[in-house]
Amino acid sequence: MANGNSSSYTTGMEGTKRSEEICLKFPPNVISPGLAALLVQKDKHEKLMDYSGPRLHFQMVVIFVLTQIIHSLLKKLGFPLFISQLLAGILLSPMVFSDQHSLVNISEESVAVLGTVGAFGFVFFLFLSGVKMDLSLTLKSGKKAICIGLLTVVVPLVSCMTTIKLLHEEGNEFSNKSFFLAVTYSGTSFPVIHCLLSDLKILNSELGRLGLSAALIGDMLTLFLTVFSLWVKTGFEKGRKQSLIDFGLAMLFIVIVVFVLRPVMKWMVKRTPEAGQIKDICFYLVILAFMMSPRFTDLFRIYFLYGPFIFGLAVPDGPPLGSALVEKLDPVISGLFLPIFATTCGLRFDLSYFKNSNLFAYHQVLGAMVALIIKFGVSLLVPLLCKMPTRDSLALAFIMISKGIVEMGSYSIMNDNRVISEDIFAHMTIVIILVASIVPILVKRLYDPSRKYLCFQKRTIMNSRLNQELRLIVCVHVPGNVNSIINQLNASCPTRESSIALDVLHLIKLSGQATPLFITHDKQKKTLSSKSYSENVVVAFEQFERDNWGAVSVNVFTAVSPPNLMYEDICNLAMDRLTSFILLPFHRRWYIDGCIESEDQTVRTLNFDILEKAPCSVGILVEGRRHLKVSGIRDPLSSDNSSFYNIAVIFLGGQDDREALALAKRISQDKSVRLTVIHLKAANSLGIILTENDRMLDSAVLNDVKQSVCFTYIEEHVNDGPETSNFLQSIVEDYQLIIVGRRYKTEDPQTSGLQEWCEFQEIGIIGDLLSSADFIRNYSLLIVQQQQQRTV
């Protein structure tokens, strides 16, 4: 049965009527009898696409295939995936294909189903955005971030309002609509800026942290002004009394969320064991409350999109509840539902809307452009006044004006609800596409956080004197790293004459939060978070400092950031602390019997990033299958020389081996440490790729070892890799620590034939050989890479 329903809508802008006739079939067909059944049936007029289930599946497939095709062409130019999703919607819209020939069968019924699925994803996205935000950081942001966040909303808003007022002389229309629309033009979206910074991989860079803090301040101000503008609109249209009622109901909703729902969720968190997972019943109760929030916001007279967002803000961020919500829901929402929503926004676009554009729409678009330009100017001027470099200020200005899915979704919903006319929607869609396309490209060209490491002065152990304080960073991922690192530091026997300035960086995966944290565990300094992080790490290293009082000074830091961006925290700390050496744990750990205890590929990726970008020398510590006691350096399982800690350096030649030898000489100054330098020389000089300069430097450091009575020097001639392996197998059991150079992409006659068997490139050929299962490894292994020299 076909019902034709004719409806008349008012645009809300100029009072004109728009009549639309929509024909829908009742009851709707959802599940098809199957393709085979449709082919054999007598009624050939019924098609598979007449059923909403198969049609929705087909539309989703077409959307994702077209999006990936477009993105494969545009990503090389630097365009974000969001643009490809919008363009896919535009290409599938009736503007390109008529209703009868559209690839996705664009009809009112199909758009309703597809749009509902997309809107579901958008509401979930707003909820998760609220979950990831930590409002406590707004109170702890610096003055620069607060100024930028506030001024980039207020100044463009005033400029936009003034422009529209000068252009539009009808006071009633101005007072009813323009303030609300001006807020949407001038506002800042934290989720959009967070996505931009994440895509550009500058989330926890200095500029990224400033942009996030400013965006958080601006987003909260935008939220308040938007709600306030709705109250003003209600006051003009329905009277002051109704506006006050709406205000009271909104305050009641916030009170319920803050003082009822949030304490309940905190109670759920407290009942969860430390490092445990939230109970499923608690998880589902939070989801149920979220699903009901749009309805409650309608009852409390709040814009329905703000209900899920405000409820998300009330959810305790981070583990266990916030992280569980993000980890379980974000992949589905960001990977499935949100792309569909972005595409449905593109489906609404039609160039024919420009033909019927009126004067009010032109005024609104001009006001929006003024707001965008003024916002850019304010975002540029404030950092420049704060003595920020010009390129960084320009990059920040582009970040603050970025547009994305939040703005596109807002204008689409306002267009559906006739808050704005179709011509305004079309104009704003063009603006969003242009801004979202240009901003990532310009920011990437203007700001490169790694450029600060270029042409940096030498920070190596070789360039440090033996009696000079060694500035060292050690990275901790799991509790097991603490003991192994302290063991090796104890083995070095630090003294007042050869002291260590130790910076401990505890790296924690950012989960359930949007803002990365960098915390200094100093009682005299204010940190960015009131949460408890790294207590056990702090206690262990403070005890190590007390045990070596006067010889070791310890500072502990915690970095909570995405795993793919942790290298920024390490490199920035190394720059700030003038570090000479970074010590990283290996990504794999073994039991005593040789079985793998744990393996983390994200740690391995991080190690690669540090080796490539570190502004100083780097070492990777591979733990032995048995561990030394933290309180001492003796190895109770050693049959020979049990009163000494035996260290060996495997020397083949090159800058990494020289750095390894310099480190070994540094930690072997105590009488209880014995250092043996094993020089593997090629029996045949053919194939040696060392430069003349390297040979001279190698001879100099080796002559120093030969002339010293404190070290043992062994010279061994080998023909190839197998001989090297056999020799090392015969001597490794005599040592508790073996230090080797990484010698990346360097193969000599001594290692010929071993390269193709190398499993872990980050520790080099010799390091990989010594960590392999072929060696009964009762020793720890330290792989050293000297600071890489880079040029612009």
mmCIF file of N, CA and C in Angstrom, residues 622-672:
data_model
loop_
_atom_site.group_PDB
_atom_site.id
_atom_site.type_symbol
_atom_site.label_atom_id
_atom_site.label_comp_id
_atom_site.label_asym_id
_atom_site.label_seq_id
_atom_site.Cartn_x
_atom_site.Cartn_y
_atom_site.Cartn_z
ATOM 1 N N VAL A 622 68.876 -6.021 26.524
ATOM 2 C CA VAL A 622 68.232 -7.326 26.396
ATOM 3 C C VAL A 622 68.525 -8.098 27.674
ATOM 4 N N GLU A 623 67.495 -8.393 28.432
ATOM 5 C CA GLU A 623 67.683 -9.032 29.729
ATOM 6 C C GLU A 623 68.136 -10.478 29.569
ATOM 7 N N GLY A 624 68.949 -10.922 30.533
ATOM 8 C CA GLY A 624 69.355 -12.312 30.562
ATOM 9 C C GLY A 624 68.241 -13.201 31.080
ATOM 10 N N ARG A 625 68.418 -14.499 30.945
ATOM 11 C CA ARG A 625 67.401 -15.453 31.393
ATOM 12 C C ARG A 625 67.455 -15.700 32.882
ATOM 13 N N ARG A 626 68.443 -15.197 33.546
ATOM 14 C CA ARG A 626 68.450 -15.171 34.992
ATOM 15 C C ARG A 626 68.841 -13.752 35.393
ATOM 16 N N HIS A 627 68.423 -13.335 36.567
ATOM 17 C CA HIS A 627 68.551 -11.935 36.950
ATOM 18 C C HIS A 627 69.433 -11.790 38.173
ATOM 19 N N LEU A 628 70.160 -10.713 38.197
ATOM 20 C CA LEU A 628 70.996 -10.411 39.351
ATOM 21 C C LEU A 628 70.151 -9.819 40.458
ATOM 22 N N LYS A 629 70.673 -9.858 41.654
ATOM 23 C CA LYS A 629 69.985 -9.232 42.777
ATOM 24 C C LYS A 629 70.131 -7.717 42.669
ATOM 25 N N VAL A 630 69.073 -7.039 43.057
ATOM 26 C CA VAL A 630 69.109 -5.585 42.987
ATOM 27 C C VAL A 630 70.100 -5.006 43.983
ATOM 28 N N SER A 631 70.307 -5.685 45.089
ATOM 29 C CA SER A 631 71.142 -5.124 46.150
ATOM 30 C C SER A 631 72.628 -5.228 45.862
ATOM 31 N N GLY A 632 73.039 -5.994 44.835
ATOM 32 C CA GLY A 632 74.458 -6.146 44.590
ATOM 33 C C GLY A 632 74.751 -6.453 43.159
ATOM 34 N N ILE A 633 76.016 -6.611 42.848
ATOM 35 C CA ILE A 633 76.399 -6.848 41.465
ATOM 36 C C ILE A 633 76.950 -8.244 41.262
ATOM 37 N N ARG A 634 77.057 -9.027 42.307
ATOM 38 C CA ARG A 634 77.641 -10.339 42.140
ATOM 39 C C ARG A 634 76.639 -11.310 41.541
ATOM 40 N N ASP A 635 77.182 -12.254 40.806
ATOM 41 C CA ASP A 635 76.369 -13.268 40.157
ATOM 42 C C ASP A 635 76.558 -14.589 40.906
ATOM 43 N N PRO A 636 75.589 -15.009 41.721
ATOM 44 C CA PRO A 636 75.771 -16.182 42.540
ATOM 45 C C PRO A 636 75.829 -17.473 41.753
ATOM 46 N N LEU A 637 75.406 -17.458 40.476
ATOM 47 C CA LEU A 637 75.392 -18.667 39.677
ATOM 48 C C LEU A 637 76.676 -18.852 38.890
ATOM 49 N N SER A 638 77.559 -17.903 38.958
ATOM 50 C CA SER A 638 78.809 -18.009 38.204
ATOM 51 C C SER A 638 79.800 -18.861 38.975
ATOM 52 N N SER A 639 80.433 -19.814 38.274
ATOM 53 C CA SER A 639 81.377 -20.711 38.919
ATOM 54 C C SER A 639 82.762 -20.093 39.055
ATOM 55 N N ASP A 640 83.097 -19.176 38.165
ATOM 56 C CA ASP A 640 84.424 -18.563 38.167
ATOM 57 C C ASP A 640 84.309 -17.070 38.448
ATOM 58 N N ASN A 641 85.306 -16.584 39.200
ATOM 59 C CA ASN A 641 85.386 -15.145 39.444
ATOM 60 C C ASN A 641 84.081 -14.591 40.010
ATOM 61 N N SER A 642 83.500 -15.302 40.985
ATOM 62 C CA SER A 642 82.193 -14.899 41.500
ATOM 63 C C SER A 642 82.235 -13.565 42.231
ATOM 64 N N SER A 643 83.432 -13.124 42.611
ATOM 65 C CA SER A 643 83.536 -11.849 43.310
ATOM 66 C C SER A 643 83.633 -10.671 42.362
ATOM 67 N N PHE A 644 83.654 -10.940 41.054
ATOM 68 C CA PHE A 644 83.772 -9.873 40.062
ATOM 69 C C PHE A 644 82.556 -9.880 39.132
ATOM 70 N N TYR A 645 82.299 -8.703 38.603
ATOM 71 C CA TYR A 645 81.273 -8.552 37.570
ATOM 72 C C TYR A 645 82.003 -8.415 36.243
ATOM 73 N N ASN A 646 81.873 -9.418 35.385
ATOM 74 C CA ASN A 646 82.644 -9.485 34.146
ATOM 75 C C ASN A 646 81.864 -8.918 32.971
ATOM 76 N N ILE A 647 82.469 -7.964 32.308
ATOM 77 C CA ILE A 647 81.869 -7.295 31.149
ATOM 78 C C ILE A 647 82.751 -7.547 29.937
ATOM 79 N N ALA A 648 82.120 -7.834 28.813
ATOM 80 C CA ALA A 648 82.852 -8.014 27.557
ATOM 81 C C ALA A 648 82.319 -7.046 26.519
ATOM 82 N N VAL A 649 83.225 -6.487 25.729
ATOM 83 C CA VAL A 649 82.854 -5.650 24.579
ATOM 84 C C VAL A 649 83.303 -6.380 23.327
ATOM 85 N N ILE A 650 82.349 -6.654 22.429
ATOM 86 C CA ILE A 650 82.666 -7.276 21.137
ATOM 87 C C ILE A 650 82.933 -6.148 20.157
ATOM 88 N N PHE A 651 84.189 -6.024 19.719
ATOM 89 C CA PHE A 651 84.602 -4.883 18.897
ATOM 90 C C PHE A 651 84.964 -5.352 17.493
ATOM 91 N N LEU A 652 84.241 -4.802 16.494
ATOM 92 C CA LEU A 652 84.556 -5.060 15.093
ATOM 93 C C LEU A 652 85.062 -3.810 14.397
ATOM 94 N N GLY A 653 84.644 -2.638 14.885
ATOM 95 C CA GLY A 653 85.066 -1.376 14.296
ATOM 96 C C GLY A 653 83.881 -0.525 13.898
ATOM 97 N N GLY A 654 84.086 0.768 13.888
ATOM 98 C CA GLY A 654 83.018 1.697 13.532
ATOM 99 C C GLY A 654 82.583 2.521 14.728
ATOM 100 N N GLN A 655 81.766 3.555 14.471
ATOM 101 C CA GLN A 655 81.415 4.509 15.516
ATOM 102 C C GLN A 655 80.565 3.878 16.616
ATOM 103 N N ASP A 656 79.688 2.936 16.279
ATOM 104 C CA ASP A 656 78.870 2.302 17.310
ATOM 105 C C ASP A 656 79.719 1.464 18.251
ATOM 106 N N ASP A 657 80.705 0.752 17.706
ATOM 107 C CA ASP A 657 81.584 -0.046 18.559
ATOM 108 C C ASP A 657 82.456 0.838 19.434
ATOM 109 N N ARG A 658 82.872 1.967 18.911
ATOM 110 C CA ARG A 658 83.659 2.895 19.733
ATOM 111 C C ARG A 658 82.815 3.457 20.867
ATOM 112 N N GLU A 659 81.552 3.743 20.578
ATOM 113 C CA GLU A 659 80.652 4.236 21.629
ATOM 114 C C GLU A 659 80.410 3.152 22.680
ATOM 115 N N ALA A 660 80.261 1.902 22.236
ATOM 116 C CA ALA A 660 80.076 0.790 23.169
ATOM 117 C C ALA A 660 81.300 0.642 24.078
ATOM 118 N N LEU A 661 82.491 0.785 23.509
ATOM 119 C CA LEU A 661 83.708 0.682 24.305
ATOM 120 C C LEU A 661 83.821 1.840 25.298
ATOM 121 N N ALA A 662 83.424 3.041 24.877
ATOM 122 C CA ALA A 662 83.462 4.187 25.783
ATOM 123 C C ALA A 662 82.517 3.975 26.962
ATOM 124 N N LEU A 663 81.329 3.416 26.703
ATOM 125 C CA LEU A 663 80.381 3.131 27.780
ATOM 126 C C LEU A 663 80.944 2.068 28.721
ATOM 127 N N ALA A 664 81.555 1.026 28.160
ATOM 128 C CA ALA A 664 82.117 -0.042 28.989
ATOM 129 C C ALA A 664 83.241 0.487 29.875
ATOM 130 N N LYS A 665 84.096 1.339 29.345
ATOM 131 C CA LYS A 665 85.166 1.920 30.146
ATOM 132 C C LYS A 665 84.590 2.795 31.253
ATOM 133 N N ARG A 666 83.463 3.429 30.962
ATOM 134 C CA ARG A 666 82.831 4.299 31.957
ATOM 135 C C ARG A 666 82.319 3.487 33.149
ATOM 136 N N ILE A 667 81.709 2.332 32.899
ATOM 137 C CA ILE A 667 81.076 1.565 33.973
ATOM 138 C C ILE A 667 82.026 0.536 34.590
ATOM 139 N N SER A 668 83.264 0.482 34.126
ATOM 140 C CA SER A 668 84.202 -0.519 34.659
ATOM 141 C C SER A 668 85.311 0.122 35.474
ATOM 142 N N GLN A 669 85.078 1.307 36.012
ATOM 143 C CA GLN A 669 86.106 1.983 36.787
ATOM 144 C C GLN A 669 86.254 1.408 38.184
ATOM 145 N N ASP A 670 85.219 0.713 38.666
ATOM 146 C CA ASP A 670 85.291 0.113 39.987
ATOM 147 C C ASP A 670 86.152 -1.158 39.932
ATOM 148 N N LYS A 671 86.841 -1.455 41.049
ATOM 149 C CA LYS A 671 87.730 -2.608 41.091
ATOM 150 C C LYS A 671 86.974 -3.932 41.012
ATOM 151 N N SER A 672 85.688 -3.930 41.338
ATOM 152 C CA SER A 672 84.914 -5.172 41.304
ATOM 153 C C SER A 672 84.414 -5.509 39.901
#
